[in-house]
PDB file of C-alpha atoms in Angstrom:
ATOM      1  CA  UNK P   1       0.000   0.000   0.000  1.00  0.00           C
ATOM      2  CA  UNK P   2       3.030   2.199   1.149  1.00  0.00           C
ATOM      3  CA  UNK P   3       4.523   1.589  -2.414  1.00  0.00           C
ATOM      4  CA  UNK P   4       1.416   2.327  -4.402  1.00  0.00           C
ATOM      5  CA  UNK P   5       0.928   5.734  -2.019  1.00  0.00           C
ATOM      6  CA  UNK P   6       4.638   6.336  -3.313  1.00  0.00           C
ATOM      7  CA  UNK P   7       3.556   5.728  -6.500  1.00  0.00           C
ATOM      8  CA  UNK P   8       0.875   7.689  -7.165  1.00  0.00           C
ATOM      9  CA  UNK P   9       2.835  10.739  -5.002  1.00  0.00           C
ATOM     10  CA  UNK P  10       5.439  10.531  -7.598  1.00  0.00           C
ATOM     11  CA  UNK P  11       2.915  10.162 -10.641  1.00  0.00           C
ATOM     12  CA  UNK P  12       1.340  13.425  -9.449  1.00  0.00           C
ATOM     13  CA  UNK P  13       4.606  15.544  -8.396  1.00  0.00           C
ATOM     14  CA  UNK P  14       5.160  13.950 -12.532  1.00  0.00           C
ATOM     15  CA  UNK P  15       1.901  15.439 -13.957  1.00  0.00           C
ATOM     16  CA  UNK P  16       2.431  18.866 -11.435  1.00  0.00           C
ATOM     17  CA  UNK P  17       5.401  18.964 -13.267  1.00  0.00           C
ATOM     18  CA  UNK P  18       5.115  18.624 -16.516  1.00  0.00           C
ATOM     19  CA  UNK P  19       1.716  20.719 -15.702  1.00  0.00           C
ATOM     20  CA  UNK P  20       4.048  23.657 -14.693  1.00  0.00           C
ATOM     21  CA  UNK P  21       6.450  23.516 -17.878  1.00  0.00           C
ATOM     22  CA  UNK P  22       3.522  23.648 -20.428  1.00  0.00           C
ATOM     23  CA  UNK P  23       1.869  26.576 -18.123  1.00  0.00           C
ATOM     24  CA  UNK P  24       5.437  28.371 -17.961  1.00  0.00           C
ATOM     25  CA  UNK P  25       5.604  27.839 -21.978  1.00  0.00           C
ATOM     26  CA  UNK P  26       2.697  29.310 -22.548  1.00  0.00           C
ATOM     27  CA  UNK P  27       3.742  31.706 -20.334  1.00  0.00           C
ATOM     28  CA  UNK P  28       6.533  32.841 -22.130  1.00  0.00           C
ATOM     29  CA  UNK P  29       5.052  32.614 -25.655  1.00  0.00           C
ATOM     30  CA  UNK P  30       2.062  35.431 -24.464  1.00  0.00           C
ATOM     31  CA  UNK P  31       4.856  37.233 -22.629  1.00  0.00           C
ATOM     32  CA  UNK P  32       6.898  37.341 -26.563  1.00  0.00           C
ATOM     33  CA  UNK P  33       4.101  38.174 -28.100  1.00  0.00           C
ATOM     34  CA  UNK P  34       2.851  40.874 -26.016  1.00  0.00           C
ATOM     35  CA  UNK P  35       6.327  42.400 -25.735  1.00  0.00           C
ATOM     36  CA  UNK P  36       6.757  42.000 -29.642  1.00  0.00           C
ATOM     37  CA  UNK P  37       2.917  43.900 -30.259  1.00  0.00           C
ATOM     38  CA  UNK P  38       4.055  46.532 -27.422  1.00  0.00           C
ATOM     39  CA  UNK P  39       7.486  46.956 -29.667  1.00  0.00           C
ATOM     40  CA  UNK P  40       5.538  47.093 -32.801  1.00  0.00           C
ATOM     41  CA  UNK P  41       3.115  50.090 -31.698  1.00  0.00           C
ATOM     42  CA  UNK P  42       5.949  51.809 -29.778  1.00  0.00           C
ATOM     43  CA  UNK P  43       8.376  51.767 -33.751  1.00  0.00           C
ATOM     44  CA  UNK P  44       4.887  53.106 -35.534  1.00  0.00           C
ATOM     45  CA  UNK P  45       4.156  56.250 -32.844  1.00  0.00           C
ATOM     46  CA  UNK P  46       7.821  57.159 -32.833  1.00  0.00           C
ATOM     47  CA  UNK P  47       7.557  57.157 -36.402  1.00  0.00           C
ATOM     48  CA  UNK P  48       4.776  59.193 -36.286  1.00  0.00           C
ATOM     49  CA  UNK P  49       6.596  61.747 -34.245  1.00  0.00           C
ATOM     50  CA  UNK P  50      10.112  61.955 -36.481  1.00  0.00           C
ATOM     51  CA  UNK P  51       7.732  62.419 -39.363  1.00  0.00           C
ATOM     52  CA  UNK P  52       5.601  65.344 -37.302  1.00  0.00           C
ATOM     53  CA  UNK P  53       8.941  67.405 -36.222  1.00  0.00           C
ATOM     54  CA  UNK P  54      11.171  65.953 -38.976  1.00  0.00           C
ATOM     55  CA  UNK P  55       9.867  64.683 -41.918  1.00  0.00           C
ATOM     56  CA  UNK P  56      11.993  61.840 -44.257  1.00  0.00           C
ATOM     57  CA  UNK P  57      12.495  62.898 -48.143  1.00  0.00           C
ATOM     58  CA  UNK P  58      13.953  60.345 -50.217  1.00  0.00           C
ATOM     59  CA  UNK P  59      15.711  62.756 -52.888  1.00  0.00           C
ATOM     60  CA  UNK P  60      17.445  59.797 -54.604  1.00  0.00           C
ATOM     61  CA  UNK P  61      14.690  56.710 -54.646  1.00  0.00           C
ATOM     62  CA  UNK P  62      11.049  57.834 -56.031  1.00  0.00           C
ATOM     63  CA  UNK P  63       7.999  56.513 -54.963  1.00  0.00           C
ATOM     64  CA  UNK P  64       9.364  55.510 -51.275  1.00  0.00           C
ATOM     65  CA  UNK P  65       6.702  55.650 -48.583  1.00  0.00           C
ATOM     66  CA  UNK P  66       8.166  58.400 -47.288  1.00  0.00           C
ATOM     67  CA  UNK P  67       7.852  59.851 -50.387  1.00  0.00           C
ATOM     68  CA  UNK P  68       4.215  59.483 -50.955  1.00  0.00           C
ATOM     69  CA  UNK P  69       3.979  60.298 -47.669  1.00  0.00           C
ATOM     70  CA  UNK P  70       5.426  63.742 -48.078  1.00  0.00           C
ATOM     71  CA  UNK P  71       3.107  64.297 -51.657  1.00  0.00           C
ATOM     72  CA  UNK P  72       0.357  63.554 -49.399  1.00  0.00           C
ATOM     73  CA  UNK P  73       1.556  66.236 -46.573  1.00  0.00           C
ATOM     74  CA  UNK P  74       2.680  68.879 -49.305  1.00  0.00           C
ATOM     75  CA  UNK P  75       0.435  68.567 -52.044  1.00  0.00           C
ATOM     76  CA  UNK P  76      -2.823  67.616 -50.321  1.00  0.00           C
ATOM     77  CA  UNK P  77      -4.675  65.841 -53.438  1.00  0.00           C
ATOM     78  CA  UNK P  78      -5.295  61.947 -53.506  1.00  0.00           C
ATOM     79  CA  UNK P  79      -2.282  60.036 -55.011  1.00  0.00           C
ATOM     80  CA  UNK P  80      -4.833  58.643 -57.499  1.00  0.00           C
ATOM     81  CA  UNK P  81      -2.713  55.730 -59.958  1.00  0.00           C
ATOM     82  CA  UNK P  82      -1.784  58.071 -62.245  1.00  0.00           C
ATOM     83  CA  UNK P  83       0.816  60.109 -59.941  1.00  0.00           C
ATOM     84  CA  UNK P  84       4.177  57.840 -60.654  1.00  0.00           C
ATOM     85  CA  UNK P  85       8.029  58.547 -60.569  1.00  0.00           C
ATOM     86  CA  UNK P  86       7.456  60.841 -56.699  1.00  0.00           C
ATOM     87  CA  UNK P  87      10.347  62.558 -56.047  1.00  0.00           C
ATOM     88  CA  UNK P  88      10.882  64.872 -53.324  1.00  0.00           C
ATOM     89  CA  UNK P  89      13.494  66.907 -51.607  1.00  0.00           C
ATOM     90  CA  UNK P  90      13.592  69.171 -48.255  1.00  0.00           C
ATOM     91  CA  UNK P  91      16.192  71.941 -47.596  1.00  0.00           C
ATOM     92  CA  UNK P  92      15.559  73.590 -43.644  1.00  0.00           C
ATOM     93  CA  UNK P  93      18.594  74.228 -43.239  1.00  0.00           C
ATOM     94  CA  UNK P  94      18.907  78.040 -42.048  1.00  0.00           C
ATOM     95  CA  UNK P  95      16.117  80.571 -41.835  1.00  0.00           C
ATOM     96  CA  UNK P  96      14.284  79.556 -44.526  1.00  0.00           C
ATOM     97  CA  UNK P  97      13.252  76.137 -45.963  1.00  0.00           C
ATOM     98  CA  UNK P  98      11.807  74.714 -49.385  1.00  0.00           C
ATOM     99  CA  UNK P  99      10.750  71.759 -50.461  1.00  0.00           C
ATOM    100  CA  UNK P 100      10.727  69.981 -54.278  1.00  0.00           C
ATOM    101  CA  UNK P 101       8.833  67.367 -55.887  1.00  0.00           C
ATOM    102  CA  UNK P 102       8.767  66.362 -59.258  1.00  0.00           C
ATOM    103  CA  UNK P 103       6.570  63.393 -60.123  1.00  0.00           C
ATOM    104  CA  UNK P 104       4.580  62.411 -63.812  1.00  0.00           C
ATOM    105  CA  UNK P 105       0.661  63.039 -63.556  1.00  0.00           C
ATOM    106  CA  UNK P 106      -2.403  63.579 -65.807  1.00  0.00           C
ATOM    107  CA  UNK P 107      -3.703  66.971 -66.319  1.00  0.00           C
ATOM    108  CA  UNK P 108      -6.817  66.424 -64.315  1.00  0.00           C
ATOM    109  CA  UNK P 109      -4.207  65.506 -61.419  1.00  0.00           C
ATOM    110  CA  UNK P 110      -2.326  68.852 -62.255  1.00  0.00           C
ATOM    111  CA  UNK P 111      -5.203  70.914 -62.501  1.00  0.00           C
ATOM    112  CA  UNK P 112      -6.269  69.999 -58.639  1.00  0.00           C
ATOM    113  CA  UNK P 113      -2.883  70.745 -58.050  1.00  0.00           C
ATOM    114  CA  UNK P 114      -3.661  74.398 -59.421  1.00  0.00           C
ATOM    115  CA  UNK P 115      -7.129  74.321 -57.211  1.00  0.00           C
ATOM    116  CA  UNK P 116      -6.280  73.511 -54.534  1.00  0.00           C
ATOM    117  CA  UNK P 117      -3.332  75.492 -53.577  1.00  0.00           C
ATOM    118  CA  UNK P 118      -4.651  78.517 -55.468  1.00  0.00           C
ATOM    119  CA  UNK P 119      -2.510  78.621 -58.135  1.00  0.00           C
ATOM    120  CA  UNK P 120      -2.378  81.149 -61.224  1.00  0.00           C
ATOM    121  CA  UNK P 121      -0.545  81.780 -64.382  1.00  0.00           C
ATOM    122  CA  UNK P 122       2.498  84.168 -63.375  1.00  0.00           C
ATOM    123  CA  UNK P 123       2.167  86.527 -66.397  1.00  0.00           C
ATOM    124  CA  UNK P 124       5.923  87.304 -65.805  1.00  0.00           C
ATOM    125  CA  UNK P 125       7.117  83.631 -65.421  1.00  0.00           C
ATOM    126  CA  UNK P 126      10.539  85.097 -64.447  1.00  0.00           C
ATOM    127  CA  UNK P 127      12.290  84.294 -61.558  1.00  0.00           C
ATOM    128  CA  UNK P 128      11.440  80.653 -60.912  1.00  0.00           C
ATOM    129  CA  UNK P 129      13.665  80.276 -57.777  1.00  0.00           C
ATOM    130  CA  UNK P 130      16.439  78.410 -59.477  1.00  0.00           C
ATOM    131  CA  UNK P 131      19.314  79.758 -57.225  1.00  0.00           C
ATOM    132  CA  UNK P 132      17.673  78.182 -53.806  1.00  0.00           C
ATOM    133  CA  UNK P 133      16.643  74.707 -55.735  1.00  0.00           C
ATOM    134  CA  UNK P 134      19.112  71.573 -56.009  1.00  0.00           C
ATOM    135  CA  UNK P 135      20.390  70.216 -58.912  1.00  0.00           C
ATOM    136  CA  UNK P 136      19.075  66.746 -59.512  1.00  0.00           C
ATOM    137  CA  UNK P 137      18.458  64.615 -62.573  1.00  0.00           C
ATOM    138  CA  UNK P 138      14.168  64.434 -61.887  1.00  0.00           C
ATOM    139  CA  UNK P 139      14.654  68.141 -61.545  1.00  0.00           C
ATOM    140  CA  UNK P 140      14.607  69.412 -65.467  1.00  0.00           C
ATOM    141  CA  UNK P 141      15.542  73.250 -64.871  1.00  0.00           C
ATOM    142  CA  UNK P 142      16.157  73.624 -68.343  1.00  0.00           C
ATOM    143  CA  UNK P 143      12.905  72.208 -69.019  1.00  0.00           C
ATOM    144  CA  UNK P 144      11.046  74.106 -66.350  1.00  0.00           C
ATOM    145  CA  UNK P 145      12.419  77.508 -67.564  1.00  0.00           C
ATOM    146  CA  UNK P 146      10.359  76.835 -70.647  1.00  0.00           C
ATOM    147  CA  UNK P 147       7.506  75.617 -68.916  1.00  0.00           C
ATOM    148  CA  UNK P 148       4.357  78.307 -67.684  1.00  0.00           C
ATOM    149  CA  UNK P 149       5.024  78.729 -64.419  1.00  0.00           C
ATOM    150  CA  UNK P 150       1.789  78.799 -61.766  1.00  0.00           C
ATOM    151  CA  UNK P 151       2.219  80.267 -58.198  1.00  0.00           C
ATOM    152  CA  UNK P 152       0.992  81.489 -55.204  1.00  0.00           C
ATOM    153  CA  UNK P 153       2.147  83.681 -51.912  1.00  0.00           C
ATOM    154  CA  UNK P 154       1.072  85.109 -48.694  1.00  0.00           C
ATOM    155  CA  UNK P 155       2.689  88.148 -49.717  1.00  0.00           C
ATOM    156  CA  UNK P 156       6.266  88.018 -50.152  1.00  0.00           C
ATOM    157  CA  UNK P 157       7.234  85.761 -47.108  1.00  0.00           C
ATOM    158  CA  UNK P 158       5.582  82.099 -48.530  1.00  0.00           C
ATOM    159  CA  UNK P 159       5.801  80.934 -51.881  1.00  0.00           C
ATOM    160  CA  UNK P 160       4.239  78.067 -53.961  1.00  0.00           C
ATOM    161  CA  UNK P 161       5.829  77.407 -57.768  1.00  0.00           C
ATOM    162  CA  UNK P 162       4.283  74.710 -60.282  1.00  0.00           C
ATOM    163  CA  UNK P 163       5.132  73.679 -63.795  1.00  0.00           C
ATOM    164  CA  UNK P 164       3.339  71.473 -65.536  1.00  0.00           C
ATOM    165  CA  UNK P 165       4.959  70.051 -68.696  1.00  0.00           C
ATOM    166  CA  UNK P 166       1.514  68.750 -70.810  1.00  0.00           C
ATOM    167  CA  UNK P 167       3.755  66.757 -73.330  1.00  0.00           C
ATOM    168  CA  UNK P 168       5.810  64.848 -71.165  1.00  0.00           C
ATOM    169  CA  UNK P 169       2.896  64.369 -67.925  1.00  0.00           C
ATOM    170  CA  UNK P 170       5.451  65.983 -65.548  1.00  0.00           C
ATOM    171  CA  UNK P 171       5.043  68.262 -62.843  1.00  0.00           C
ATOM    172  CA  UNK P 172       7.081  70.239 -60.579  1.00  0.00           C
ATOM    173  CA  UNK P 173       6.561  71.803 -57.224  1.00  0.00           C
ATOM    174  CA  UNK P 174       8.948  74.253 -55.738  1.00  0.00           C
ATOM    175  CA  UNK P 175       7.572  75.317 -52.162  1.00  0.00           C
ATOM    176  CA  UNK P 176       9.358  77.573 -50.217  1.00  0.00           C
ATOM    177  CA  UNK P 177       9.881  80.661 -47.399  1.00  0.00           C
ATOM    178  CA  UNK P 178      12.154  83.525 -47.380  1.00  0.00           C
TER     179      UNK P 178
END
């Protein structure tokens, strides 16, 4: 009787045992996976915040997220699947900043372009800003100078510049403060 007492003791402490491991598993997997989700959310918000107080332009890839991102943030129309080739570029350095994108649309994209940001035909279409732009190869100034040139200010502090070349389905916006 002693030895089936012992028995049955040790066949419990067994199944306690092996009881505990799969609990202390399972344990451990919800603990990874929690810790992993909690990772996960905490990468996304800081995201969030670098693009808030520093936005990412990706000058020498087009069509990045950031990218689109930054058409979305600057240009404020719906990337709709004509709007291809999204290049952008940032310059904040100093007192003032600007910002250029270049990207290939349709003319009904360009013309909410014009819309939206209150655009008109500058019946000079002189200085187009060239001296505080970058030279890049998805930034045609050669082509641009030949271009009609659309704009907007607030009055001689903000600026908004847009060429829309008709024959090739390329645009270019030059935004910038003095």
């Amino acid at each position: 009787m002693r030895r089936l007492i012992h028995i049955s003791t040790l066949f419990i402490l067994i199944i306690g045992v092996t009881s505990c491991d799969q609990i202390k598993n399972k344990t451990e997997k919800v603990t990874t996976k929690i810790k992993e989700k909690a990772k996960n959310k905490l990468r996304v918000q800081t995201q969030k915040v670098i693009d808030k107080v520093a936005p990412t332009f990706d000058h020498d890839k087009p069509d990045t997220e950031n990218n689109r991102k930054r058409f979305s943030d600057f240009l404020k129309v719906e990337i709709t699947p004509d709007v291809k080739n999204i290049y952008c570029f940032d310059d904040v350095i100093g007192i003032d900043a600007d910002y250029m994108f270049a990207f290939n649309c349709n003319e009904t994209t360009s013309q909410k372009i014009i819309e939206y940001h209150h655009l008109s035909i500058d019946s000079l279409n002189t200085n187009n800003g060239f001296s505080m732009q970058n030279d890049f190869e998805w930034w045609d100034k050669d082509r641009i100078e030949n271009l009609q040139k659309y704009s907007w200010t607030n009055g001689n502090q903000y600026f908004k510049y847009y060429w829309y070349d008709s024959e090739n389905g390329k645009a270019y916006f030059f935004d910038f403060d003095r």
